[in-house]
Coordinates of C-alpha atoms and ligand atoms in Angstrom, one line a residue:
M1 CA -7.2 20.5 -0.5
R2 CA -9.2 17.2 0.0
D3 CA -12.3 17.2 -2.1
S4 CA -14.9 15.4 -0.1
T5 CA -17.1 14.7 -3.1
K6 CA -14.7 12.1 -4.4
P7 CA -16.3 8.6 -3.9
L8 CA -13.1 7.1 -2.3
L9 CA -12.9 9.9 0.2
R10 CA -16.7 9.6 1.0
A11 CA -16.3 5.8 1.6
L12 CA -13.3 6.6 3.9
T13 CA -15.4 8.9 6.0
G14 CA -17.8 6.0 6.6
E15 CA -20.4 6.5 3.9
A16 CA -21.8 3.4 2.2
V17 CA -21.2 4.7 -1.3
W18 CA -22.8 2.5 -4.0
P19 CA -21.6 1.4 -6.5
P20 CA -18.5 1.3 -4.4
P21 CA -15.3 3.1 -5.4
I22 CA -12.7 0.8 -7.0
W23 CA -8.9 0.8 -7.4
L24 CA -6.4 -2.0 -7.4
M25 CA -3.2 -2.6 -5.6
R26 CA -0.2 -2.5 -8.0
Q27 CA -2.5 -1.0 -10.7
A28 CA 0.5 0.6 -12.3
G29 CA 2.9 -2.2 -13.3
R30 CA 4.2 -4.8 -15.6
Y31 CA 0.8 -6.1 -16.8
L32 CA 0.5 -2.8 -18.7
P33 CA 2.4 -2.5 -22.0
E34 CA 2.7 1.2 -21.6
Y35 CA 4.4 0.6 -18.1
R36 CA 6.8 -1.9 -19.7
A37 CA 7.7 0.6 -22.4
I38 CA 8.7 3.2 -19.8
R39 CA 10.4 0.7 -17.5
A40 CA 12.6 -0.5 -20.4
G41 CA 14.0 3.0 -20.8
V42 CA 15.3 3.4 -17.2
A43 CA 18.4 1.8 -15.6
D44 CA 16.6 0.4 -12.6
F45 CA 13.4 0.4 -10.6
I46 CA 14.7 2.9 -8.0
A47 CA 15.5 5.3 -10.8
L48 CA 11.9 5.0 -12.0
C49 CA 10.6 5.7 -8.4
T50 CA 12.9 8.8 -8.1
T51 CA 12.3 10.4 -11.5
P52 CA 9.2 12.5 -10.9
E53 CA 8.3 12.9 -14.5
L54 CA 8.3 9.1 -15.1
A55 CA 6.9 8.1 -11.8
A56 CA 3.9 10.5 -12.3
E57 CA 3.4 9.2 -15.8
V58 CA 3.2 5.6 -14.7
T59 CA 0.9 6.5 -11.8
L60 CA -1.5 8.1 -14.3
Q61 CA -1.4 5.2 -16.9
P62 CA -4.0 3.0 -15.2
I63 CA -6.3 6.0 -14.5
R64 CA -6.4 6.8 -18.2
R65 CA -7.3 3.2 -19.1
Y66 CA -9.8 2.5 -16.4
G67 CA -10.8 5.7 -14.7
F68 CA -10.2 4.2 -11.2
D69 CA -11.5 6.1 -8.1
A70 CA -7.9 6.3 -6.8
A71 CA -4.5 6.7 -8.2
I72 CA -1.7 5.3 -5.9
L73 CA 1.6 7.0 -5.9
F74 CA 4.1 5.0 -7.9
S75 CA 6.9 4.2 -5.5
D76 CA 7.9 1.3 -3.3
I77 CA 7.8 0.5 0.4
L78 CA 11.5 0.0 0.3
I79 CA 12.2 3.6 -0.7
L80 CA 12.1 4.5 3.0
P81 CA 15.0 2.2 4.1
W82 CA 16.9 3.3 1.0
A83 CA 16.4 7.0 2.1
L84 CA 17.6 6.1 5.6
G85 CA 20.9 5.0 3.9
H86 CA 20.3 1.3 4.0
G87 CA 21.4 -0.2 0.6
L88 CA 18.8 -1.4 -1.9
A89 CA 18.9 -3.1 -5.3
F90 CA 16.3 -4.7 -7.4
K91 CA 17.7 -7.8 -9.1
E92 CA 16.0 -8.9 -12.3
G93 CA 13.7 -11.8 -11.5
E94 CA 14.9 -11.9 -7.8
G95 CA 13.1 -9.0 -6.2
P96 CA 14.7 -6.6 -3.7
V97 CA 18.2 -7.2 -2.2
L98 CA 19.3 -5.3 0.9
P99 CA 22.1 -5.6 3.4
K100 CA 21.1 -7.7 6.4
L101 CA 20.5 -5.6 9.6
R102 CA 21.4 -7.9 12.5
D103 CA 23.2 -5.8 15.2
A104 CA 23.4 -2.4 16.9
A105 CA 26.0 -1.2 14.4
G106 CA 23.6 -1.8 11.5
L107 CA 20.9 0.2 13.3
A108 CA 23.3 3.0 14.2
A109 CA 24.3 3.3 10.5
L110 CA 20.8 4.4 9.6
D111 CA 20.4 8.2 9.3
P112 CA 16.9 9.7 9.7
N113 CA 18.4 13.1 8.9
R114 CA 18.9 12.2 5.2
V115 CA 15.3 11.0 4.6
A116 CA 13.7 14.4 3.7
A117 CA 16.3 15.2 0.9
A118 CA 16.3 11.6 -0.4
V119 CA 12.5 11.5 -0.8
A120 CA 12.1 15.0 -2.2
P121 CA 11.6 13.5 -5.7
V122 CA 8.7 11.4 -4.4
M123 CA 7.0 14.6 -3.1
E124 CA 7.5 16.1 -6.5
T125 CA 5.8 13.1 -8.0
V126 CA 2.8 13.6 -5.7
R127 CA 2.5 17.2 -6.8
R128 CA 2.7 16.2 -10.5
V129 CA 0.1 13.5 -10.1
R130 CA -2.4 15.9 -8.4
A131 CA -1.8 18.4 -11.2
G132 CA -2.1 15.7 -13.8
L133 CA -5.4 14.3 -12.4
A134 CA -6.9 17.8 -12.5
S135 CA -5.7 18.8 -15.9
E136 CA -6.6 15.4 -17.5
G137 CA -10.2 15.6 -16.2
F138 CA -10.0 13.0 -13.5
G139 CA -11.8 15.2 -10.9
Q140 CA -13.3 12.2 -9.1
T141 CA -10.0 10.3 -8.7
A142 CA -8.3 10.7 -5.3
L143 CA -4.5 10.3 -4.9
I144 CA -3.3 7.8 -2.3
G145 CA 0.1 8.1 -0.8
F146 CA 1.7 5.2 1.1
A147 CA 4.5 3.7 3.1
G148 CA 5.4 0.2 4.2
A149 CA 4.4 -0.3 7.8
P150 CA 7.4 -0.5 10.2
F151 CA 7.2 -4.3 10.8
T152 CA 7.1 -5.2 7.1
V153 CA 9.9 -2.8 6.3
A154 CA 11.9 -4.3 9.2
C155 CA 11.3 -7.7 7.7
Y156 CA 13.1 -6.8 4.5
M157 CA 15.9 -5.0 6.3
V158 CA 16.7 -7.8 8.7
E159 CA 16.3 -10.7 6.2
G160 CA 18.1 -8.7 3.4
G161 CA 15.2 -9.3 1.0
G162 CA 12.1 -11.4 0.7
S163 CA 11.6 -14.6 2.6
R164 CA 9.1 -17.4 3.0
D165 CA 8.8 -17.0 6.7
F166 CA 11.0 -14.1 7.9
A167 CA 12.5 -16.4 10.5
A168 CA 15.5 -14.1 11.3
T169 CA 13.2 -11.1 11.9
R170 CA 10.8 -13.0 14.2
A171 CA 13.7 -14.6 16.1
M172 CA 15.3 -11.1 16.6
A173 CA 12.0 -9.7 17.9
Y174 CA 12.1 -12.4 20.7
A175 CA 15.8 -12.8 21.3
D176 CA 16.9 -9.1 21.1
P177 CA 13.8 -7.1 21.9
A178 CA 15.8 -3.9 22.6
L179 CA 17.5 -4.0 19.2
F180 CA 14.3 -4.8 17.4
A181 CA 12.4 -2.1 19.3
G182 CA 15.1 0.4 18.4
L183 CA 14.7 -0.5 14.7
M184 CA 10.9 -0.3 15.0
D185 CA 11.0 3.1 16.7
M186 CA 13.2 4.5 14.0
L187 CA 11.0 3.2 11.3
T188 CA 7.9 4.4 13.0
E189 CA 9.2 8.0 13.4
S190 CA 10.5 8.1 9.8
T191 CA 7.2 6.7 8.5
I192 CA 5.4 9.6 10.2
E193 CA 7.7 12.1 8.6
Y194 CA 7.5 10.4 5.2
L195 CA 3.7 10.1 5.2
S196 CA 3.3 13.6 6.6
A197 CA 5.4 15.0 3.7
Q198 CA 3.2 13.1 1.2
A199 CA 0.1 14.7 2.7
E200 CA 1.7 18.1 2.6
A201 CA 2.5 17.5 -1.1
G202 CA -1.1 16.7 -1.9
A203 CA -1.8 13.0 -1.1
E204 CA -5.5 12.9 -0.2
A205 CA -5.4 9.6 1.7
L206 CA -2.5 7.4 3.0
M207 CA -2.1 3.7 3.1
L208 CA 0.1 1.6 5.4
F209 CA 1.2 -1.8 3.8
D210 CA 1.9 -4.4 6.5
S211 CA 2.3 -7.3 4.1
W212 CA 3.9 -9.6 6.6
A213 CA 1.8 -8.8 9.7
G214 CA 0.4 -12.3 9.5
V215 CA 3.7 -14.0 10.4
L216 CA 3.5 -12.7 14.0
S217 CA 2.0 -14.2 17.2
P218 CA -0.9 -12.2 18.7
S219 CA 1.3 -10.7 21.4
L220 CA 3.9 -9.5 18.8
F221 CA 1.1 -8.5 16.5
R222 CA -0.1 -6.1 19.2
R223 CA 3.4 -4.8 19.8
H224 CA 4.8 -4.5 16.3
V225 CA 1.7 -4.0 14.1
I226 CA -1.1 -2.4 16.2
A227 CA 1.0 -0.2 18.4
P228 CA 3.1 1.4 15.6
A229 CA 0.0 1.9 13.4
T230 CA -1.8 3.6 16.3
R231 CA 1.1 5.9 16.8
I232 CA 1.4 6.7 13.1
V233 CA -2.3 7.4 12.7
A234 CA -2.4 9.6 15.8
A235 CA 0.6 11.7 14.7
L236 CA -0.7 12.1 11.1
R237 CA -4.1 13.2 12.4
Q238 CA -2.5 15.8 14.6
R239 CA -0.6 17.3 11.7
H240 CA -3.2 16.8 9.0
P241 CA -6.6 16.8 10.7
G242 CA -9.0 14.6 8.8
I243 CA -6.5 12.8 6.6
P244 CA -7.9 9.3 6.0
V245 CA -5.6 6.3 6.6
I246 CA -6.1 2.8 5.2
G247 CA -4.3 -0.1 7.0
F248 CA -3.4 -3.4 5.4
P249 CA -2.5 -5.9 8.1
R250 CA -2.1 -8.7 5.6
L251 CA -2.9 -12.3 6.7
G252 CA -3.7 -10.9 10.2
G253 CA -6.8 -13.1 10.4
L254 CA -8.8 -12.6 13.5
M255 CA -6.5 -9.8 14.6
V256 CA -8.3 -7.4 12.3
G257 CA -10.8 -6.9 15.1
A258 CA -8.1 -5.4 17.3
Y259 CA -6.5 -3.6 14.4
G260 CA -9.8 -1.7 14.0
A261 CA -8.8 0.2 17.2
T262 CA -5.7 1.7 15.6
G263 CA -7.8 4.7 14.3
V264 CA -7.5 3.8 10.7
N265 CA -10.5 4.8 8.4
A266 CA -10.4 1.6 6.5
I267 CA -8.9 -1.9 6.7
A268 CA -7.7 -3.6 3.5
M269 CA -8.6 -7.3 3.7
D270 CA -6.4 -9.9 2.1
T271 CA -7.8 -12.6 -0.1
S272 CA -8.1 -15.2 2.7
M273 CA -10.7 -13.1 4.6
D274 CA -14.4 -13.9 4.4
L275 CA -15.6 -10.3 4.0
A276 CA -18.9 -10.6 5.8
Q277 CA -17.2 -12.2 8.8
A278 CA -14.3 -9.8 8.7
A279 CA -16.6 -6.8 8.5
A280 CA -18.4 -8.0 11.6
L281 CA -15.1 -7.7 13.5
V282 CA -14.5 -4.1 12.4
P283 CA -16.0 -1.0 14.1
D284 CA -19.1 0.3 12.3
G285 CA -17.6 3.5 10.9
V286 CA -14.5 1.8 9.6
A287 CA -14.6 1.0 5.9
V288 CA -13.6 -2.3 4.4
Q289 CA -11.4 -2.6 1.3
G290 CA -10.7 -5.7 -0.7
N291 CA -10.3 -8.5 -1.5
L292 CA -10.7 -10.2 -4.9
D293 CA -8.1 -12.9 -5.5
P294 CA -5.6 -11.6 -8.0
M295 CA -5.7 -15.0 -9.7
A296 CA -9.4 -14.6 -10.4
L297 CA -8.4 -11.5 -12.3
V298 CA -5.8 -13.6 -14.2
A299 CA -8.4 -16.2 -15.1
G300 CA -11.2 -13.7 -16.2
G301 CA -14.6 -15.0 -17.4
A302 CA -17.2 -16.6 -15.2
A303 CA -14.7 -17.2 -12.4
L304 CA -13.9 -13.5 -12.2
T305 CA -17.5 -12.4 -12.4
G306 CA -18.6 -14.9 -9.8
E307 CA -15.9 -13.9 -7.2
A308 CA -16.5 -10.2 -7.8
E309 CA -20.3 -10.7 -7.4
A310 CA -19.9 -12.5 -4.1
I311 CA -17.8 -9.6 -2.7
L312 CA -20.3 -7.0 -3.9
R313 CA -23.2 -8.9 -2.4
A314 CA -21.4 -9.3 1.0
M315 CA -20.5 -5.6 1.2
R316 CA -23.6 -3.8 -0.1
G317 CA -24.9 -1.3 2.4
R318 CA -21.7 -0.7 4.3
P319 CA -18.7 1.6 3.6
F320 CA -16.6 -0.4 1.2
I321 CA -13.9 0.1 -1.4
F322 CA -13.5 -2.6 -4.1
N323 CA -9.9 -3.8 -4.5
L324 CA -7.8 -7.0 -4.7
G325 CA -6.6 -9.0 -1.7
H326 CA -3.0 -8.5 -2.9
G327 CA -1.3 -6.8 -5.8
I328 CA -2.1 -7.4 -9.5
V329 CA 0.4 -9.9 -11.0
P330 CA 2.3 -9.2 -14.2
Q331 CA 0.6 -12.0 -16.2
T332 CA -2.9 -10.3 -15.8
T333 CA -4.7 -9.5 -19.1
P334 CA -5.6 -5.8 -19.2
A335 CA -9.0 -6.5 -20.7
H336 CA -9.9 -8.5 -17.5
V337 CA -9.3 -5.4 -15.5
G338 CA -11.6 -3.4 -17.8
A339 CA -14.3 -6.0 -17.4
L340 CA -14.1 -6.0 -13.6
V341 CA -14.3 -2.2 -13.5
E342 CA -17.5 -2.3 -15.7
Q343 CA -19.0 -5.0 -13.4
V344 CA -18.4 -3.0 -10.2
R345 CA -19.7 0.3 -11.8
A346 CA -22.9 -1.6 -12.7
A347 CA -23.4 -2.9 -9.2
Ligands
CP3_1 O1 0.3 -0.3 -6.0 C1 0.8 0.4 -6.8 O2 0.6 0.4 -8.0 C2 1.9 1.4 -6.3 C3 3.2 1.1 -6.3 C4 3.7 0.0 -5.4 C5 4.8 -0.9 -5.8 N1 5.1 -1.6 -4.7 C6 5.5 -0.9 -7.1 C7 6.4 -2.0 -7.4 C8 3.4 -0.3 -4.1 C9 2.3 0.2 -3.3 C10 4.3 -1.3 -3.7 C11 4.3 -1.9 -2.3 C12 5.2 -3.0 -2.0 N2 6.5 -3.2 -2.4 C13 4.9 -4.0 -1.0 C14 3.6 -4.0 -0.2 C15 2.5 -4.7 -0.9 C16 2.7 -6.1 -1.2 O3 2.9 -6.4 -2.4 O4 2.7 -6.9 -0.3 C17 6.0 -4.8 -0.9 C18 6.1 -6.0 0.0 C19 7.0 -4.3 -1.8 C20 8.4 -4.8 -1.9 C21 8.7 -5.2 -3.3 N3 8.8 -4.3 -4.4 C22 8.9 -6.5 -3.9 C23 8.9 -7.8 -3.0 C24 9.2 -6.3 -5.2 C25 9.6 -7.4 -6.2 C26 8.4 -8.3 -6.6 C27 8.0 -7.9 -8.0 O5 6.8 -7.9 -8.2 O6 8.9 -7.7 -8.8 C28 9.0 -4.9 -5.5 C29 9.2 -4.3 -6.9 C30 8.1 -3.5 -7.4 N4 7.3 -2.6 -6.7 C31 7.6 -3.5 -8.7 C32 6.5 -2.6 -8.8 C33 5.7 -2.2 -9.9 C34 8.1 -4.3 -9.8 C35 9.5 -3.8 -10.3 C36 9.6 -3.6 -11.8 O7 8.6 -3.0 -12.4 O8 10.7 -3.9 -12.3

């Protein structure tokens, strides 16, 4: 099912493909007028994620415009807690709002047995995107499935939404390690099932988004970022031999070296990382993905060209996937994305 001639999949097996494959985090989203048109027609964001026809359509929109080397399933990392029966709402201009999980009763209320049925529409989206890529002539574009990594998902569940510092979550990890470990275990097991189902449905690579990994101390980073990622990668490999996994331990700094031992095929670097230094910390066969500043993409012009050139220069000759260091922001001009793709294709 995986087509090893696709540039993204070649880079993920450790080949220094050049020019490097390119895709961008949040490539489907509000900066695209065709996305806003579809978004305006649905009641809420969760409805968009769980309506396969629409979710598949918005997944394909950026591929039609830019011919990226990867499509990323249109969904959200918070769909898994939603499927576990934890509440979730997206408030206009506020981001996600969830109940606060602070005790054993909150953990006991989660039900892993309802996940498979709840995420069935996501699997249908995966099948539709694979079919759409083939029928629309994007034979070189690979489909990436994803999940939030357990720690980042736990952050949103414990805080009840976004936070500047996720203080309640970090305090719980120290003060009630048994409760926190119980939550992390449940999320790790559910993530394995969820990602495995995506691979089954046709995802050709899988990405783990650990957006808040960088708020942890080194010891907690090992316990709650590296250990669950290692467990998830091992379980996925057992069920889907050869399935490539990309890890994104955002703001993990020097801990990327240790993260390299999780078994992931690639590490996505956030904008703060000096790519040449970061690459030196990562095992040789592990690809690097990243890490253009999304604000350089907003600015465009010489600033964008210069930043992209520096990344390309640093990564030539090693397995590399061009991307941003975090997601595209809504105020991005679509033409800047087109200019970036042209620059990378000409590298
Ligand atoms: O990358 C892609 O194009 C695929 C789709 C995708 C979305 N979210 C769509 C989305 C992916 C991979 C995510 C991951 C995600 N979601 C992360 C990890 C990456 C990161 O950004 O750190 C996190 C932390 C979330 C949680 C989340 N979802 C927040 C905090 C928000 C609100 C912030 C915002 O931009 O509005 C969302 C909503 C969300 N997820 C939107 C999109 C396109 C915007 C909702 C809308 O269109 O109304």
